[in-house]
Coordinates of C-alpha atoms and ligand atoms in Angstrom, one line a residue:
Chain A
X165 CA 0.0 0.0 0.0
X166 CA 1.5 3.3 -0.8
X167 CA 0.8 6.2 1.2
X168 CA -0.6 8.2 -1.3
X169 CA -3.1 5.4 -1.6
X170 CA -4.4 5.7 1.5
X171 CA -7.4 2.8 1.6
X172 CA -10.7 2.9 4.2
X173 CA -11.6 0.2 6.8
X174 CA -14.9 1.1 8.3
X175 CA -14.6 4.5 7.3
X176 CA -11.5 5.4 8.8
X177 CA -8.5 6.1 6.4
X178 CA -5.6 3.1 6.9
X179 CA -2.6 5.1 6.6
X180 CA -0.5 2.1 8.1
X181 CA 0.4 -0.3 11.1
X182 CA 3.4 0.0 12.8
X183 CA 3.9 -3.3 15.2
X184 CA 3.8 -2.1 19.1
X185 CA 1.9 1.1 18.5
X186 CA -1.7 1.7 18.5
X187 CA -3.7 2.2 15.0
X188 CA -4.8 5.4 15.6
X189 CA -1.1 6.1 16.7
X190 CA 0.1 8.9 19.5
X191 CA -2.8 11.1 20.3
X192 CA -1.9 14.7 20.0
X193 CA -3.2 16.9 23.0
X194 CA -5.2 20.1 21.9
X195 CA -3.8 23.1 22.3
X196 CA -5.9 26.1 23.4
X197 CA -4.2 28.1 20.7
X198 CA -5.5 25.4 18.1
X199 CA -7.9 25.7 15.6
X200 CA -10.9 23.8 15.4
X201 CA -13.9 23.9 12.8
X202 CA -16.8 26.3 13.8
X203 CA -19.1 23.3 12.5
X204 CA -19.8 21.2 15.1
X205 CA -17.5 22.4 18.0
X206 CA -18.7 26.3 18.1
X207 CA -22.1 26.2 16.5
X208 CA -23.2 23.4 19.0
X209 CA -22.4 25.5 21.7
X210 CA -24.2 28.6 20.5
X211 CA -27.4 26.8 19.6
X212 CA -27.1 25.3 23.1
X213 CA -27.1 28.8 24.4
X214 CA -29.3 30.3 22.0
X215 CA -32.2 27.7 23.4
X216 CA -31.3 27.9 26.7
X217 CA -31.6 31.8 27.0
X218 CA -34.8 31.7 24.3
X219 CA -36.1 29.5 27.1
X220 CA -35.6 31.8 30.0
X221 CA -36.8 34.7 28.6
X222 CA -40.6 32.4 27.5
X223 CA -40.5 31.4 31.4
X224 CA -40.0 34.6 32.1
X225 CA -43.1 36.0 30.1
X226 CA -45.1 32.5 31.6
X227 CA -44.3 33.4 35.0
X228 CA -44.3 37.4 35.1
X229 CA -46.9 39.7 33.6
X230 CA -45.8 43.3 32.2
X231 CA -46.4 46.3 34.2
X232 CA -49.9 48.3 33.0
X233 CA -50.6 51.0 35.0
X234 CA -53.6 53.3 34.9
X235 CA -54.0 55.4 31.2
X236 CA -51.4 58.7 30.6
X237 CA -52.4 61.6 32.4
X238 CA -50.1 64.6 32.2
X239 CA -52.1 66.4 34.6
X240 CA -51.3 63.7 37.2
X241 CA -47.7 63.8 37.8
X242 CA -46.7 60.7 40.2
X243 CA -44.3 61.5 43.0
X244 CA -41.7 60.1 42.6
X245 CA -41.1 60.1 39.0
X246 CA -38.8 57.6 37.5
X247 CA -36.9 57.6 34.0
X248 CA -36.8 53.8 33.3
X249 CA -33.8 51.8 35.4
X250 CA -31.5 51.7 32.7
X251 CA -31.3 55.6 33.6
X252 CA -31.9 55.7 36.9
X253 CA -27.6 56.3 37.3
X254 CA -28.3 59.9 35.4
X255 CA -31.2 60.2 37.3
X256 CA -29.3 60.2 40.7
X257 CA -26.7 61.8 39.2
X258 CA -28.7 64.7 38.4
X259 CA -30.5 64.5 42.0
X260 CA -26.5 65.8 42.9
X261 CA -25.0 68.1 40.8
X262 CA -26.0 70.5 38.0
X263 CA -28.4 69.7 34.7
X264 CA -25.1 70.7 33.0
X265 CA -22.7 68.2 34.5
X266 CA -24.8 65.6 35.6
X267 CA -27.1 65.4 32.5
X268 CA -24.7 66.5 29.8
X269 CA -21.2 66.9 30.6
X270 CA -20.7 63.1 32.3
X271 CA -22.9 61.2 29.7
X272 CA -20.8 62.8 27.2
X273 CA -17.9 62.3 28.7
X274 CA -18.8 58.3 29.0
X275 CA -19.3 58.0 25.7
X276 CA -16.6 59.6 23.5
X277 CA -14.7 58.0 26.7
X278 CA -15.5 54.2 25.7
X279 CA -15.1 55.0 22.0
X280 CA -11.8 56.0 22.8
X281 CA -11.1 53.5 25.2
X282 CA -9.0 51.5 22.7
X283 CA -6.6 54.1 21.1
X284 CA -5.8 55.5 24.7
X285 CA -5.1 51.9 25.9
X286 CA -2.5 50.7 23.6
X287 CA -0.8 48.7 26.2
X288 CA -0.7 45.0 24.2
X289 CA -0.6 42.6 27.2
X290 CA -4.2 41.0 27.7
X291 CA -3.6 39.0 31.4
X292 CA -5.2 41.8 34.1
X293 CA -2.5 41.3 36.2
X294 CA -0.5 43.2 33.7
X295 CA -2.4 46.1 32.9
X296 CA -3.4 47.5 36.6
X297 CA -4.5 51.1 35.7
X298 CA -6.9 49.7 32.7
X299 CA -8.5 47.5 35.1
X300 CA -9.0 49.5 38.3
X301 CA -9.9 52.0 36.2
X302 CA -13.1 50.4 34.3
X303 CA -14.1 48.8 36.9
X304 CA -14.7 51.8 39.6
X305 CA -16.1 53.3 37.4
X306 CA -18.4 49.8 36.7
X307 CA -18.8 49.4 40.5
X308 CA -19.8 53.1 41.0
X309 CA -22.8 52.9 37.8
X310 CA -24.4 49.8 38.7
X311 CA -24.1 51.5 43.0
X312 CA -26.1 54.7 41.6
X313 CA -28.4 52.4 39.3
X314 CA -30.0 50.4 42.2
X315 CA -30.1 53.3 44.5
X316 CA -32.0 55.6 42.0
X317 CA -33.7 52.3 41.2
X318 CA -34.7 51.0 44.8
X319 CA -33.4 53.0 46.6
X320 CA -35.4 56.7 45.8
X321 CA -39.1 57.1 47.2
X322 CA -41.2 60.8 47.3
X323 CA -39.4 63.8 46.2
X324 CA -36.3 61.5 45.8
X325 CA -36.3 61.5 49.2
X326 CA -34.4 58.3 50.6
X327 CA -36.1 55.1 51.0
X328 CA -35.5 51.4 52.3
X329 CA -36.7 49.1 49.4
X330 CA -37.7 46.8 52.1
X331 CA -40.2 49.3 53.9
X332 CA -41.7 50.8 50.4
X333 CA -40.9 50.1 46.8
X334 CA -40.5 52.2 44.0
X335 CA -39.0 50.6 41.5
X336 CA -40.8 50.3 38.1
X337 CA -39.8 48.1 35.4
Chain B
X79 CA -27.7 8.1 -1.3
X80 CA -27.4 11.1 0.7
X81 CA -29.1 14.5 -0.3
X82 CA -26.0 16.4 -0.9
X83 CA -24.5 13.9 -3.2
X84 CA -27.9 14.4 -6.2
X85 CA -27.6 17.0 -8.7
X86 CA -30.0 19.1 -6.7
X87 CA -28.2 18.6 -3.2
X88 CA -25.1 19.8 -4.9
X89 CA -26.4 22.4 -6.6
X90 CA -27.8 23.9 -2.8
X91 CA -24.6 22.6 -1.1
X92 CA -21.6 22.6 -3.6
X93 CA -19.9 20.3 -1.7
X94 CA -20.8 16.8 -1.4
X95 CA -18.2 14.8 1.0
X96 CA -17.8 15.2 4.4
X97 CA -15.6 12.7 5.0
X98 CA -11.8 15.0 5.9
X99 CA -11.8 18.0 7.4
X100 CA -11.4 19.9 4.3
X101 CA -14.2 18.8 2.9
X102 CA -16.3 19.6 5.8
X103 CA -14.3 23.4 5.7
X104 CA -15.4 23.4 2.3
X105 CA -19.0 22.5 3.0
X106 CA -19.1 25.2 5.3
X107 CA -17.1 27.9 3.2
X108 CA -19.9 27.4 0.1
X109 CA -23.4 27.7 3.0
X110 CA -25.1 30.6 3.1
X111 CA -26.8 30.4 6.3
X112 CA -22.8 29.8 7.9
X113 CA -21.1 32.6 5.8
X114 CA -21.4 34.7 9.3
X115 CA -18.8 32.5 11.1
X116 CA -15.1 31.7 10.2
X117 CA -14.3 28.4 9.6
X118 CA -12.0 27.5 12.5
X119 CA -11.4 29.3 15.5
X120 CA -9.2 29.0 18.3
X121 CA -9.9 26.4 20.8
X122 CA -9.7 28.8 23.6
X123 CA -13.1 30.3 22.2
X124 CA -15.2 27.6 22.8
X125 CA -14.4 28.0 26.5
X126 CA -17.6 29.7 28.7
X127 CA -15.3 31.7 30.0
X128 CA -13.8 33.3 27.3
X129 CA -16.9 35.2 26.5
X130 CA -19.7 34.1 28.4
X131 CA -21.3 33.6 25.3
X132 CA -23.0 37.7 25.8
X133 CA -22.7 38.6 22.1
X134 CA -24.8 35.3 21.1
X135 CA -27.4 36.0 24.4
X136 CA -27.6 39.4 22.9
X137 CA -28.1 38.4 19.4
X138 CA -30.7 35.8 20.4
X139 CA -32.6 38.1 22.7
X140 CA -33.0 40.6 20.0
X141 CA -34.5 37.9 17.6
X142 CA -36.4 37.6 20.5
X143 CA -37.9 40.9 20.0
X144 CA -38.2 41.5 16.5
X145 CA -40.2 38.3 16.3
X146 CA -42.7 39.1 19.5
X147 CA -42.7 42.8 18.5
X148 CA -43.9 42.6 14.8
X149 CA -46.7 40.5 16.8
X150 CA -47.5 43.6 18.3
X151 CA -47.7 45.3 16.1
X152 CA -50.5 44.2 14.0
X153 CA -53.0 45.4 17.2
X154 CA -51.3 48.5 18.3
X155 CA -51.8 51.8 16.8
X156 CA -49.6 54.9 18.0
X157 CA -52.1 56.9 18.8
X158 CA -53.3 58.7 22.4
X159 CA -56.5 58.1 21.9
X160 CA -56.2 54.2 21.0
X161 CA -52.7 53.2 22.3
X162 CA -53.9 52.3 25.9
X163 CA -57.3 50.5 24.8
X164 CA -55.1 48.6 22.6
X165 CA -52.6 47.3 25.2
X166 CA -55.8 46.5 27.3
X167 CA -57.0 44.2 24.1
X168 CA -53.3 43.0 23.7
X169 CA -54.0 41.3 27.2
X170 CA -57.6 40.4 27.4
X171 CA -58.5 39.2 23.5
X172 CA -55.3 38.8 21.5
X173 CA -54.8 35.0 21.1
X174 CA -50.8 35.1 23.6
X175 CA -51.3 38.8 23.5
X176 CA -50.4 38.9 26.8
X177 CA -47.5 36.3 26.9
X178 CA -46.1 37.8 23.7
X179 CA -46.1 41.4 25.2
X180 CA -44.4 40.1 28.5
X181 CA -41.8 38.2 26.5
X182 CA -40.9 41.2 24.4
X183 CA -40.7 43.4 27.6
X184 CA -38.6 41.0 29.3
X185 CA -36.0 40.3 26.8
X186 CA -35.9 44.4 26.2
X187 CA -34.6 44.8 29.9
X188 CA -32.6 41.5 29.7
X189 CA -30.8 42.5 26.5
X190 CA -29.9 46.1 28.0
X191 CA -28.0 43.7 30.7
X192 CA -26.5 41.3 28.9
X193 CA -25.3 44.1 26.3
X194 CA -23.6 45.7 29.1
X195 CA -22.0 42.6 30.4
X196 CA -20.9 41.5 27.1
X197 CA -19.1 45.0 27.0
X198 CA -17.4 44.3 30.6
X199 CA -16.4 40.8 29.4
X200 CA -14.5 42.1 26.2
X201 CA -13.1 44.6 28.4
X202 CA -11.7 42.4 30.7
X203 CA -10.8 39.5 27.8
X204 CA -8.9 42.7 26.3
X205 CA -10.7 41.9 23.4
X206 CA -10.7 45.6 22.3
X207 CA -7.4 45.2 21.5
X208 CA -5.5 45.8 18.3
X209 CA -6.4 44.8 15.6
X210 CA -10.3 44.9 17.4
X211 CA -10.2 48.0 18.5
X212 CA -13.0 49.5 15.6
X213 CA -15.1 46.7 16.9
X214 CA -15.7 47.8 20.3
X215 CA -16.4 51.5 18.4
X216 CA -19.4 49.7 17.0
X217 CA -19.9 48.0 20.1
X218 CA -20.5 51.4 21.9
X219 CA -23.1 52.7 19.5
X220 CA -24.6 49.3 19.8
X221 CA -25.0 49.8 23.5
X222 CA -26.5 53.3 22.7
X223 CA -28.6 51.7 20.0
X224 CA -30.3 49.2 22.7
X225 CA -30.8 52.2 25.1
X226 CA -32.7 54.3 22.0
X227 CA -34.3 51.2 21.7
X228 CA -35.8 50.2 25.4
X229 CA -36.3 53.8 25.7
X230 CA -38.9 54.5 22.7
X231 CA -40.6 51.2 23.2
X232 CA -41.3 52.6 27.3
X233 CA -43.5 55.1 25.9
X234 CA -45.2 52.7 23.4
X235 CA -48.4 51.2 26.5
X236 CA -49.3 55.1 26.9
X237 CA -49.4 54.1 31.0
X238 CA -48.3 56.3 33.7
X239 CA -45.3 54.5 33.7
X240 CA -44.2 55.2 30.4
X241 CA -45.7 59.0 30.0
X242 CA -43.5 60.5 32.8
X243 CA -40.4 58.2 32.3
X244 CA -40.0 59.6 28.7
X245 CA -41.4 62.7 30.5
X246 CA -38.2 62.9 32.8
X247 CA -36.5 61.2 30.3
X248 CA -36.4 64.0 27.5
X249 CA -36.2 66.7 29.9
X250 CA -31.9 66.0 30.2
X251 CA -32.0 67.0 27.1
X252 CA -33.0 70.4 27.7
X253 CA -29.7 71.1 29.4
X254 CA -27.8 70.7 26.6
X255 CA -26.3 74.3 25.8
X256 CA -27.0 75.2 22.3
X257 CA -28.9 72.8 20.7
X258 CA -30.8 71.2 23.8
X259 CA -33.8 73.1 23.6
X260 CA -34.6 72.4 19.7
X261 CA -33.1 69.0 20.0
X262 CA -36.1 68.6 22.7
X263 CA -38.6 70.1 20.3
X264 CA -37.7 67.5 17.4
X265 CA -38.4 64.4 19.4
X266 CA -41.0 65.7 21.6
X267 CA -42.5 67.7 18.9
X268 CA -44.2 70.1 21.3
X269 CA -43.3 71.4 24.6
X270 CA -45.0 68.2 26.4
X271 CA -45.2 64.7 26.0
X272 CA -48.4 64.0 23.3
X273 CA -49.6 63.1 20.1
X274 CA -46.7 64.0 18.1
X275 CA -43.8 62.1 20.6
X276 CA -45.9 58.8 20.3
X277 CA -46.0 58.5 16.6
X278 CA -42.1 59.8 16.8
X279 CA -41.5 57.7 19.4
X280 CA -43.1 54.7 17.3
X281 CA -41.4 55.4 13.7
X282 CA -38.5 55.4 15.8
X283 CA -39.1 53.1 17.7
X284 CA -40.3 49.9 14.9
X285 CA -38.8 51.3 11.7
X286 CA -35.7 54.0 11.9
X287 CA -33.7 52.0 14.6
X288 CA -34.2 48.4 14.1
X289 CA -33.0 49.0 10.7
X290 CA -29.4 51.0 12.0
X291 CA -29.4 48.7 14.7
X292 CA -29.0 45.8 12.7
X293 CA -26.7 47.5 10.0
X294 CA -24.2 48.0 13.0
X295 CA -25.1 44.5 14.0
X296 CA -24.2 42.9 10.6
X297 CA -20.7 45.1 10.6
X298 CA -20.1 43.7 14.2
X299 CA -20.6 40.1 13.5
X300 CA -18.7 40.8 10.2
X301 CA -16.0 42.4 11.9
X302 CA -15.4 39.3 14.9
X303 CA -15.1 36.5 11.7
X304 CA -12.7 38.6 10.1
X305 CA -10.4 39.1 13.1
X306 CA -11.2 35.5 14.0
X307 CA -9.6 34.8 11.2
X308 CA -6.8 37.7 10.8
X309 CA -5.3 35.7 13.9
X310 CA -4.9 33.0 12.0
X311 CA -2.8 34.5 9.4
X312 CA -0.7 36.7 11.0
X313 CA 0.6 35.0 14.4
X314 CA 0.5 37.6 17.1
X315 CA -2.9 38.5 16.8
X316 CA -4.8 36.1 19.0
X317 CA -6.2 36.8 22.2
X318 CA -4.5 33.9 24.1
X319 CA -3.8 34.6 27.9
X320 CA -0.3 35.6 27.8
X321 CA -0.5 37.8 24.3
X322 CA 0.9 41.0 24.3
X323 CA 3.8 40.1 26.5
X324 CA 7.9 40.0 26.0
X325 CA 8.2 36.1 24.3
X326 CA 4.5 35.2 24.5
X327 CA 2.2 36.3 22.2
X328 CA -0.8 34.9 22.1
X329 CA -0.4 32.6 19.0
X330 CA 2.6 30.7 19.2
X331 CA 5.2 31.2 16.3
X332 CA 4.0 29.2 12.8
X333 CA 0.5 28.6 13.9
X334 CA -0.3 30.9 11.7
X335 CA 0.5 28.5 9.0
X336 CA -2.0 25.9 9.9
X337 CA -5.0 28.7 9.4
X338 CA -8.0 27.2 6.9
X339 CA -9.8 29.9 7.4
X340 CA -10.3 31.0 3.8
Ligands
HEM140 C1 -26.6 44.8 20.3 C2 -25.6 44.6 21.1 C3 -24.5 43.6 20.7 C4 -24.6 42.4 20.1 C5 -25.8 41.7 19.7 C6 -23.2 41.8 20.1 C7 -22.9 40.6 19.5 C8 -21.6 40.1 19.5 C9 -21.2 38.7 19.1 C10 -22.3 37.6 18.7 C11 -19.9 38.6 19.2 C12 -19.0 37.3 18.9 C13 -19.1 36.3 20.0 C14 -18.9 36.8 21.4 O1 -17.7 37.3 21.7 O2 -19.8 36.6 22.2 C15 -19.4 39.9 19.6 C16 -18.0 40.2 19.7 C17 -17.5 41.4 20.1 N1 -18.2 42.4 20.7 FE1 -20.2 42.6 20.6 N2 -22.3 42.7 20.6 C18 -23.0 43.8 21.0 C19 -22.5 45.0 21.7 C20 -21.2 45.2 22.0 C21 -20.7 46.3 22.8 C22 -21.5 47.3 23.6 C23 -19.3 46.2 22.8 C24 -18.3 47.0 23.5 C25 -18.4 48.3 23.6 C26 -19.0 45.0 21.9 C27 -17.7 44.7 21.6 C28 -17.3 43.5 21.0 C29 -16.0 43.1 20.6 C30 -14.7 43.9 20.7 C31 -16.1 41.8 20.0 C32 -15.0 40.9 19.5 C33 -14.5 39.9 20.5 C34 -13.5 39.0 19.8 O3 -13.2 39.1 18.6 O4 -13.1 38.1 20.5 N3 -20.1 44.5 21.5 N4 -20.4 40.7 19.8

């Protein structure tokens, strides 16, 4: 048999036997670094995922019903009144300091700051142990959004007043 | 005989064995419906930890949407002096109406989180790294995108709720210096909340954003297969734990070589 004859047995391609080795020969161990074909290993896993969180969010809309409160009235306004969660950082933001700084001037600043994230950061090393000052700094400033989130969220009753979310709740979704 | 291997199967799939790995790369090269991946990718990716899989929670939650929002659609008109009655109808008469309504508000506020924990994952992967770094660019307006997004669907129910959130809502805008005030007008349309912010609010809302939001979408996706597979040609470029640093870059010498990507 020549080897650029390779022939089948049982669908696997007989390449040759070499006496005190096993047929399929040494098994190479996978490297992380190694490629492997999107079709099965990666598209298994994302269907996996994509059914499992299509699947929370129906047992989600089984389980909970969405919020309908009473018809619009702009005469009525409610106290107190809530800009939907996702804002509810800018909201206590702007419960602190100035329209300008609070509703403009830090928004803005987020923004054109995470677009720019990646040309100020041009430090190549990826391991967090090596790149300190990126790290610290995204992350107060993650720990310090999602701290003003929930306490505009749950946190702010009448007149933004201060509130226990265990005595009364306020938060809408 | 298998489907592939008729005239008709290979006219659909071009390529008819699967039996090497080439032939399955080549199967997958020639599909439409996997032209959105690379072929190979890095072991490492397959990992839960390497991305959580955020961007594909994201992804799926806003198939989620469009499919339970066009739903909505057909009973909903954008109007003050229907939009209410119809949510009520949504809830009591509509065949699902009411699952399908709390499905689509649930994976609104779900996607707003997992959008923003995709972001902190990439972050912390250093995945915004050269040569990604216009990817995370799109990333942010994709963020900003789902906010636009949750935010003119709030008003949508014509509740209490949603009046005086997009009531507080639009009022930050009025601090803008300059433009604020007129920027205010043009997506209130008036001084108050009313008939003319709903309809915006709703063109917005079904039509204007969905369509840049999957635009940027289909430039994101496009952009992560070709830098999936740019590390593959050019060793240096992968994201593996120690890249970056003196003597270990994140693809090791040569492995370049091996790339089928293309
Ligand atoms: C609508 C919102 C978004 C969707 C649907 C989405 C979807 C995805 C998907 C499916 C991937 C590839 C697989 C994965 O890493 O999970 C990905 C990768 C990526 N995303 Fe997003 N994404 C969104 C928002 C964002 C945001 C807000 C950022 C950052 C600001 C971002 C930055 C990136 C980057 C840099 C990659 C490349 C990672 C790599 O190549 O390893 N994305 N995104």
């Amino acid at each position: 048999m020549s080897d650029t004859d390779p022939r089948e047995v049982e669908g696997k391609r007989l390449l040759g036997i070499v006496p005190g080795q096993p047929a399929t020969g040494e098994r190479k161990v996978p490297e992380e670094q190694d490629l492997v074909t999107v079709w099965p290993h990666l598209l298994v896993r994302h269907a996996v995922v994509g059914v499992a969180v299509l699947l929370f969010v129906l047992i989600l809309g089984i389980l909970f019903d969405a919020p309908l409160r009473e018809v619009a009235n702009p005469f009525e306004t409610p106290n107190p009144e809530k800009a939907p969660w996702y804002f509810a950082a800018l909201q206590e933001l702007l419960s602190h300091f100035h329209p300008l700084v609070a509703g403009v001037l830090v928004p803005g600043a987020v923004i054109v700051g995470m677009i720019a994230l990646p040309y100020i950061d041009r430090n190549p090393a990826a391991r967090p142990a090596l790149r300190k000052v990126a790290v610290v700094v995204f992350t107060s400033f993650l720990v310090v959004w999602i701290l003003l989130t929930l306490i505009g969220f749950a946190f702010r009753g009448e007149n933004w007043g201060w509130v226990w979310p265990w005595d009364e709740w306020h938060g809408e979704l | 005989m298998k489907l592939r291997e008729t005239n008709v199967g290979r006219s659909i799939f071009r390529s008819p064995d699967r039996k090497t790995e080439r032939d399955r790369a080549a199967g997958h090269w020639s599909s439409f419906l996997l032209h959105i991946y690379p072929v190979k990718v890095r072991r490492e990716e397959l990992h839960f930890r390497y991305s959580w899989y955020l961007g594909v929670a994201s992804t799926v939650l806003l198939a989620s949407l469009v499919v339970s929002g066009v739903y909505l659609m057909f009973f909903y008109v954008p109007s003050p002096t229907t939009a209410y009655g119809d949510m009520q109808t949504i809830q009591t008469e509509v065949a699902f109406g009411q699952f399908i309504r709390n499905v689509h508000r649930w994976s609104a506020h779900l996607m707003v989180i997992t959008v923003a924990a995709h972001m902190a994952r990439v972050f912390y992967r250093g995945a915004y790294k050269p040569p990604r770094e216009f990817n995370w660019v799109i990333g942010v307006f994709l963020l900003i995108l789902t906010l636009l997004l949750s935010f003119t669907g709030y008003l949508l129910p014509w509740d209490q709720l949603a009046y005086w959130a997009v009531t507080v809502g639009t009022s930050m805008a009025d601090f803008v210096p300059f433009i604020g005030g007129s920027a205010r007008e043009v997506l209130v349309g008036g001084d108050q909340v009313g008939a003319a912010t709903l309809i915006r609010f709703y063109v917005l809302h079904v039509a204007l954003l969905p369509l840049i939001m999957v635009a940027f979408l289909l430039v994101h996706l496009w952009r992560w297969r070709k830098d999936a597979m740019l590390d593959q040609e050019r060793p240096g470029m992968g994201l593996g734990p120690h890249a970056g640093e003196e003597g270990g870059v994140g693809a090791p010498p040569g492995s370049g070589k091996q790339g089928g990507g293309e």
